[in-house]
Every structure is written in structure tokens, then in C-alpha cells.
């Protein structure tokens, strides 16, 4: 972590919420359903799909996990009523994995049932390596209930090749680099080696005829992924490109559209915006440099 990042990370929790909101506003689409669905509507008008995440993690009480589950179900109903092209991304620890497996499984099951009824889709976000086994088990167990479910894999983990190898043909994954701090025993640390693994995993997934959400903002990696798609002759209906709401991707989205590639924006929202922003910055101090850019320049 360089000196400036370190300094920002240490002072951030001391800053007034209003200042933290300056940068979080760029990445967080409001605090309630109406605000986030307006953003989704606009994205859909711009020919972009969306996936929505209610901010929050590590819920410790069952009743709270049930409340969040019911919030997700209401959101699905509103997405359906408004005819939006938008699915959900949900963190296991937000709806009960810290409580016990049955709680998180039953909560996912209820949301998935509603999603299937509306022909919609749920993606299970991947959290830190402490939760990788639980998340994969959840995915396998939920797949036997409905196919409208997907998972996320992280290219920085050594184990991911094996995990993708164990998937069946009809799986649906998002492939990202991975955002949590993990030790070098289990995760690649360098930029080049993570990118190399990302491309190997993407190739493996395509060979296994797995649908992939290619989730990255890294221009070099996007370019190499497009070359791979071209070289392997992968059909447009076997992948989509994904990016986080707020990250400046206009020029790249234009290229996706020119190539007729599906594009999906990951849109987080909710009352937990402050904790989420601070935690993300602490987990990955690289984000601190984006904070400075966002505070000092509106046009990055
Ligand atoms: C749609 C989506 C879903 C994700 N889901 C998960 C998940 O479930 N689990 C998980 O562990 N991780 C998830 N991530 C995060 C991911 O693992 C990476 O940590 C994150 O995307 C940064 O890596 P990168 O591939 O963009 O490449 P990097 O090399 O980190 O970044 C490349 C360039 O992109 C730009 N950039 C990257 N992030 C930002 C930002 N926040 N603001 C401004 N510019 C930025 C910078 O210019 C940077 O130089 C997700 C990412 C995306 C896009």
C-alpha cells in the first residue's frame, strides 16, 4: 500500500459522512427501491442490463436475515411489474451464512422461487475465502431446485481452476479477479499472474460451454477476453460483459454494443452505503486512489 493510500485509509473513518458520500454517491444508486429502479430503467434505456445488490453483509440475527430476504422478494416483484431487465446479486453472509447453513439456504430458496416464477435470475456473490466452500455448496444445492441461479468465481484463487472443472455444462458463472485480501498460500498476488489465470479460466469455462459474466474494468484484460472470444468463435449468447455502476466505462460499453455483446451493470444500493464504502476501502486500499480521483475530478 503506498503512502497516500495508507494515509487516506486511516483518516477515512474520521471524516464526516457527508464527505464519504461524495464518492460513494458515484458507486451507490440510492437508498431505496425507487431510487435504484430509476437507475436500472435508465440503464435499460441505454441498452444495458443490470444486476442489483442490496448493500450489507455479515447479518448475525435470523429475523434480520428474513427481513432482507423479504426485501429482495419485493424488489423482484417491482422489477417484474416495471418490466425491467434486471436480476439480483446476493451475498450469502447478508442473508444468513454467518447464522447457519439452513438459514442461508432457506432464504436463498425463497428468493429463487420468486425469481423463477418471474423468469428472473439470482447470482450468488462470492465473498472471502472463508465462504468459498459454503457458497459452492449453496450453488449446487440451489441448482437442483431451479436453473435460474449463478455463482461467482475469483481468478486470484488457486483453487478456482478445480472449482470450474467441477461445474456442469449448464452452469452460469461471473468471473472476476477477486476483491478480498487473501494470503499468498491460496491466492495469486501479482497483476500479471492474476490476469493470466483469468484468461485460462475463461478459456476453460468456454470449453465446458459454461455461460460467463466477464466482470472486469481492466482494459488489457477486456481486450484479451475479446480476442479469446474471437479465436474460439464463442457465440454472443454464451457470455456478457459486466462492470460496477459508477466506474467510467462509456467508451468500452460503446465497443461492447458495436460488437453486439450484452452488457450488465452491477448496481448496489441501500441504507448500508456508509459501512460498505468504508469496508471496501479498507479491504482494498487501491480503491483509496479512486476516492481521490472522484473527489477531485468529476470526469474520470
Ligand atoms: C460486475 C462485478 C461484480 C463483482 N463481483 C465480485 C464478487 O462477487 N466477489 C469479489 O470478490 N469481487 C467481485 N468484483 C470485484 C472484482 O473482483 C475486482 O476486485 C474489481 O472488479 C477490480 O478489478 P478489475 O478486474 O476491474 O481490475 P483492476 O486491475 O483492479 O482495475 C483495472 C482498472 O479499472 C479501474 N477500476 C477498477 N475498479 C474501480 C473502481 N471501483 N472505481 C473506479 N475505477 C476502477 C481502474 O482504472 C483500474 O486501473 C466484481 C466486479 C465486477 C465488475
XYZ file of C-alpha atoms and ligand atoms in Angstrom:
353
model
C 0.000 0.000 0.000
C 1.574 3.299 -0.946
C 1.867 6.177 1.494
C -1.058 8.266 0.151
C -3.434 5.277 0.137
C -2.377 4.342 3.658
C -2.989 7.881 4.882
C -6.432 8.066 3.283
C -7.485 4.688 4.674
C -6.523 5.723 8.184
C -8.357 9.067 8.106
C -11.482 7.946 6.226
C -13.409 6.674 9.252
C -12.781 10.047 10.908
C -14.239 12.044 8.019
C -17.813 13.310 8.175
C -20.354 11.048 6.466
C -21.180 13.874 4.042
C -17.652 13.742 2.647
C -17.644 9.965 2.279
C -20.987 10.361 0.467
C -19.275 12.445 -2.229
C -17.529 9.408 -3.613
C -19.999 6.753 -2.505
C -22.759 8.545 -4.479
C -20.910 7.670 -7.632
C -20.949 3.953 -6.823
C -24.189 3.572 -4.849
C -27.568 4.022 -6.578
C -29.586 5.498 -3.719
C -31.006 4.096 -0.532
C -34.403 2.686 -1.570
C -36.123 0.570 -4.275
C -37.460 3.543 -6.199
C -34.078 5.209 -6.496
C -32.275 2.084 -7.645
C -35.012 1.101 -10.096
C -34.844 4.552 -11.727
C -31.141 3.930 -12.341
C -31.943 0.487 -13.762
C -34.621 1.980 -16.027
C -32.083 4.426 -17.423
C -29.515 1.658 -17.959
C -32.114 -0.450 -19.778
C -32.979 2.539 -21.994
C -29.272 2.712 -22.855
C -29.433 -0.941 -23.902
C -27.694 -2.169 -20.755
C -28.809 -4.900 -18.409
C -28.480 -4.598 -14.644
C -27.962 -6.670 -11.545
C -28.966 -5.137 -8.237
C -27.407 -5.709 -4.830
C -28.879 -4.537 -1.520
C -25.833 -3.390 0.441
C -24.959 -5.211 3.621
C -23.109 -8.278 4.839
C -22.487 -10.469 7.884
C -26.025 -10.427 9.251
C -25.987 -12.055 12.666
C -29.691 -12.396 13.584
C -32.166 -14.691 11.896
C -35.022 -12.151 11.925
C -32.829 -9.618 10.204
C -31.890 -12.176 7.542
C -35.619 -12.867 6.983
C -36.302 -9.133 6.605
C -33.560 -8.783 3.961
C -34.894 -11.884 2.195
C -38.331 -10.316 2.062
C -36.797 -7.040 0.758
C -35.210 -8.998 -2.087
C -38.547 -10.686 -2.877
C -40.335 -7.310 -3.006
C -37.609 -5.997 -5.262
C -38.168 -8.912 -7.659
C -41.897 -8.103 -7.709
C -41.206 -4.461 -8.566
C -38.676 -5.409 -11.262
C -41.358 -7.642 -12.769
C -44.131 -5.026 -12.545
C -41.934 -2.397 -14.195
C -40.801 -4.874 -16.827
C -37.120 -4.172 -16.209
C -34.243 -6.279 -17.447
C -32.521 -6.723 -14.129
C -31.561 -9.652 -11.935
C -30.229 -9.863 -8.365
C -26.757 -10.353 -6.884
C -26.824 -11.549 -3.272
C -24.094 -12.139 -0.703
C -24.538 -15.312 1.392
C -23.392 -13.541 4.560
C -26.106 -10.900 4.035
C -28.913 -13.442 4.280
C -27.678 -15.828 6.904
C -24.451 -17.757 6.228
C -22.969 -16.428 9.498
C -26.013 -17.833 11.347
C -26.075 -21.354 9.893
C -26.336 -23.187 6.580
C -30.066 -23.932 6.846
C -30.894 -20.274 7.324
C -28.941 -19.062 4.308
C -30.158 -21.974 2.168
C -33.838 -21.442 3.023
C -33.551 -17.705 2.434
C -31.947 -18.214 -0.974
C -34.583 -20.845 -1.774
C -37.444 -18.396 -1.071
C -35.875 -15.696 -3.244
C -35.053 -18.172 -6.006
C -38.637 -19.482 -6.055
C -39.956 -15.954 -6.657
C -37.254 -15.279 -9.244
C -38.137 -18.463 -11.145
C -41.819 -17.545 -11.056
C -40.928 -14.267 -12.824
C -38.396 -15.970 -15.082
C -35.707 -13.921 -13.395
C -32.248 -14.903 -12.130
C -30.213 -14.792 -8.912
C -26.438 -14.634 -8.751
C -24.658 -15.633 -5.544
C -21.817 -13.168 -5.000
C -18.513 -14.650 -3.814
C -17.110 -13.279 -0.553
C -13.823 -14.049 1.197
C -12.186 -17.493 1.022
C -13.760 -18.417 4.381
C -17.042 -18.677 2.488
C -15.954 -20.294 -0.779
C -16.945 -23.868 0.172
C -20.295 -22.765 1.628
C -21.050 -20.671 -1.461
C -20.298 -23.550 -3.835
C -22.430 -25.908 -1.748
C -25.260 -23.364 -1.833
C -24.966 -23.101 -5.604
C -25.036 -26.884 -6.089
C -27.985 -27.343 -3.707
C -29.952 -24.472 -5.252
C -29.271 -25.678 -8.804
C -31.279 -28.799 -8.014
C -34.289 -26.528 -7.307
C -34.005 -24.160 -10.265
C -31.553 -23.382 -13.043
C -32.160 -19.627 -12.602
C -29.120 -19.396 -10.360
C -25.488 -18.451 -10.905
C -22.277 -18.158 -8.906
C -19.097 -16.050 -8.960
C -15.500 -17.272 -9.193
C -12.368 -15.304 -8.388
C -9.351 -15.582 -10.687
C -6.904 -14.812 -7.867
C -7.674 -18.060 -6.003
C -5.505 -21.078 -6.833
C -8.481 -23.387 -6.301
C -10.720 -21.789 -8.951
C -9.484 -23.963 -11.845
C -10.555 -27.046 -9.926
C -13.860 -25.431 -8.926
C -14.704 -24.578 -12.552
C -13.658 -28.072 -13.634
C -16.241 -29.476 -11.220
C -19.094 -27.469 -12.730
C -21.605 -28.963 -15.112
C -22.228 -27.709 -18.637
C -25.340 -25.692 -17.779
C -23.640 -23.594 -15.135
C -23.672 -19.815 -15.163
C -20.718 -18.008 -13.619
C -19.406 -14.492 -13.189
C -15.625 -14.397 -13.424
C -13.877 -11.587 -11.547
C -10.356 -11.045 -10.210
C -11.437 -11.077 -6.523
C -11.650 -8.135 -4.146
C -10.800 -9.508 -0.677
C -7.323 -9.628 0.823
C -6.180 -13.260 0.611
C -2.845 -14.806 1.562
C -0.255 -15.918 -0.982
C -0.780 -19.543 0.180
C -4.133 -19.603 -1.549
C -4.178 -16.645 -3.943
C -2.089 -15.134 -6.705
C -0.922 -11.654 -5.753
C 0.612 -10.144 -8.878
C -1.281 -8.273 -11.611
C 0.197 -10.359 -14.459
C -0.377 -13.755 -12.827
C -3.973 -12.919 -11.884
C -4.687 -11.775 -15.443
C -3.032 -14.868 -16.907
C -5.127 -17.099 -14.641
C -8.257 -15.098 -15.528
C -7.771 -15.830 -19.228
C -7.004 -19.512 -18.628
C -10.165 -19.819 -16.533
C -12.236 -18.012 -19.150
C -10.969 -20.412 -21.806
C -11.710 -23.397 -19.544
C -15.253 -22.156 -18.876
C -15.914 -21.623 -22.597
C -14.565 -25.111 -23.396
C -17.012 -26.512 -20.842
C -19.836 -24.491 -22.501
C -20.453 -22.533 -19.324
C -22.136 -19.113 -19.570
C -19.750 -16.409 -18.313
C -20.290 -12.879 -16.993
C -16.901 -11.327 -17.756
C -16.611 -8.858 -14.862
C -13.649 -6.527 -15.101
C -12.728 -2.908 -15.818
C -9.201 -3.808 -16.830
C -8.853 -2.652 -20.449
C -5.996 -5.039 -21.176
C -7.974 -7.986 -19.824
C -11.121 -6.917 -21.682
C -9.139 -6.734 -24.902
C -7.586 -10.192 -24.338
C -11.018 -11.638 -23.439
C -12.437 -10.285 -26.711
C -9.541 -11.862 -28.627
C -10.215 -15.187 -26.909
C -13.920 -14.978 -27.794
C -12.946 -14.286 -31.394
C -10.322 -17.042 -31.567
C -12.632 -19.657 -30.015
C -15.644 -18.497 -32.069
C -17.795 -18.176 -28.947
C -21.428 -17.278 -29.620
C -22.699 -13.969 -28.154
C -25.343 -15.818 -26.156
C -22.656 -17.580 -24.067
C -21.304 -14.512 -22.269
C -21.904 -10.938 -21.186
C -19.568 -8.174 -20.034
C -20.172 -6.744 -16.563
C -18.941 -3.655 -14.728
C -19.613 -1.899 -11.440
C -22.060 1.019 -11.550
C -20.135 4.277 -11.390
C -16.848 3.068 -12.869
C -16.302 5.127 -16.029
C -16.798 2.610 -18.849
C -18.619 4.651 -21.543
C -16.045 4.084 -24.272
C -15.788 0.388 -23.556
C -19.570 -0.038 -23.386
C -19.724 1.581 -26.829
C -17.344 -1.103 -28.138
C -19.427 -3.863 -26.473
C -22.510 -2.510 -28.217
C -20.774 -2.224 -31.599
C -19.885 -5.898 -31.268
C -23.429 -6.754 -30.156
C -22.182 -8.009 -26.782
C -24.544 -7.998 -23.810
C -23.514 -5.520 -21.082
C -24.602 -5.599 -17.450
C -24.031 -3.016 -14.746
C -23.778 -4.186 -11.109
C -25.804 -1.660 -9.138
C -25.516 -1.605 -5.326
C -27.915 0.431 -3.211
C -29.291 0.644 0.307
C -29.034 2.150 3.731
C -25.730 0.403 4.418
C -23.864 2.600 1.903
C -21.531 4.117 4.508
C -20.280 0.877 6.084
C -19.994 -0.657 2.620
C -17.849 2.201 1.321
C -15.524 2.239 4.323
C -15.169 -1.554 4.347
C -14.417 -1.731 0.621
C -11.690 0.874 1.002
C -10.142 -0.884 3.981
C -10.259 -4.252 2.251
C -8.645 -2.959 -0.866
C -6.692 0.259 -0.302
C -6.195 0.567 -4.081
C -9.745 1.923 -4.079
C -8.462 4.835 -1.991
C -6.796 6.247 -5.073
C -10.149 6.173 -6.915
C -11.574 8.141 -3.996
C -9.100 10.947 -4.555
C -9.827 10.938 -8.275
C -13.573 11.048 -7.613
C -13.266 13.880 -5.140
C -11.014 15.957 -7.360
C -12.333 15.132 -10.805
C -15.906 14.575 -11.929
C -14.858 13.454 -15.379
C -12.702 10.374 -14.915
C -19.770 -6.786 -12.051
C -18.752 -7.094 -10.992
C -19.090 -7.952 -9.960
C -18.136 -8.301 -8.992
N -18.443 -9.247 -8.046
C -17.472 -9.661 -7.191
C -17.689 -10.737 -6.284
O -18.764 -11.332 -6.216
N -16.654 -11.103 -5.466
C -15.429 -10.486 -5.500
O -14.515 -10.881 -4.760
N -15.221 -9.448 -6.336
C -16.190 -9.018 -7.170
N -15.936 -7.987 -8.044
C -14.713 -7.167 -7.876
C -13.549 -7.739 -8.658
O -13.150 -8.944 -8.067
C -12.348 -6.767 -8.661
O -11.880 -6.570 -7.377
C -12.675 -5.387 -9.245
O -13.503 -5.513 -10.364
C -11.376 -4.677 -9.679
O -10.692 -5.486 -10.605
P -10.658 -5.215 -12.179
O -10.897 -6.524 -12.857
O -11.578 -4.150 -12.552
O -9.133 -4.880 -12.451
P -8.112 -3.873 -11.740
O -6.780 -4.220 -12.304
O -8.268 -3.865 -10.258
O -8.605 -2.499 -12.258
C -8.439 -2.134 -13.615
C -8.757 -0.670 -13.771
O -10.171 -0.488 -13.590
C -10.415 0.703 -12.894
N -11.213 0.397 -11.701
C -11.323 -0.799 -11.082
N -12.181 -0.727 -10.042
C -12.576 0.569 -9.979
C -13.455 1.306 -9.121
N -14.120 0.729 -8.098
N -13.640 2.638 -9.379
C -13.005 3.241 -10.402
N -12.187 2.587 -11.240
C -11.963 1.285 -11.044
C -9.107 1.344 -12.589
O -8.817 2.318 -13.580
C -8.103 0.231 -12.719
O -6.864 0.671 -13.103
C -16.857 -7.686 -9.039
C -16.542 -6.805 -10.076
C -17.441 -6.526 -11.057
C -17.041 -5.622 -12.180
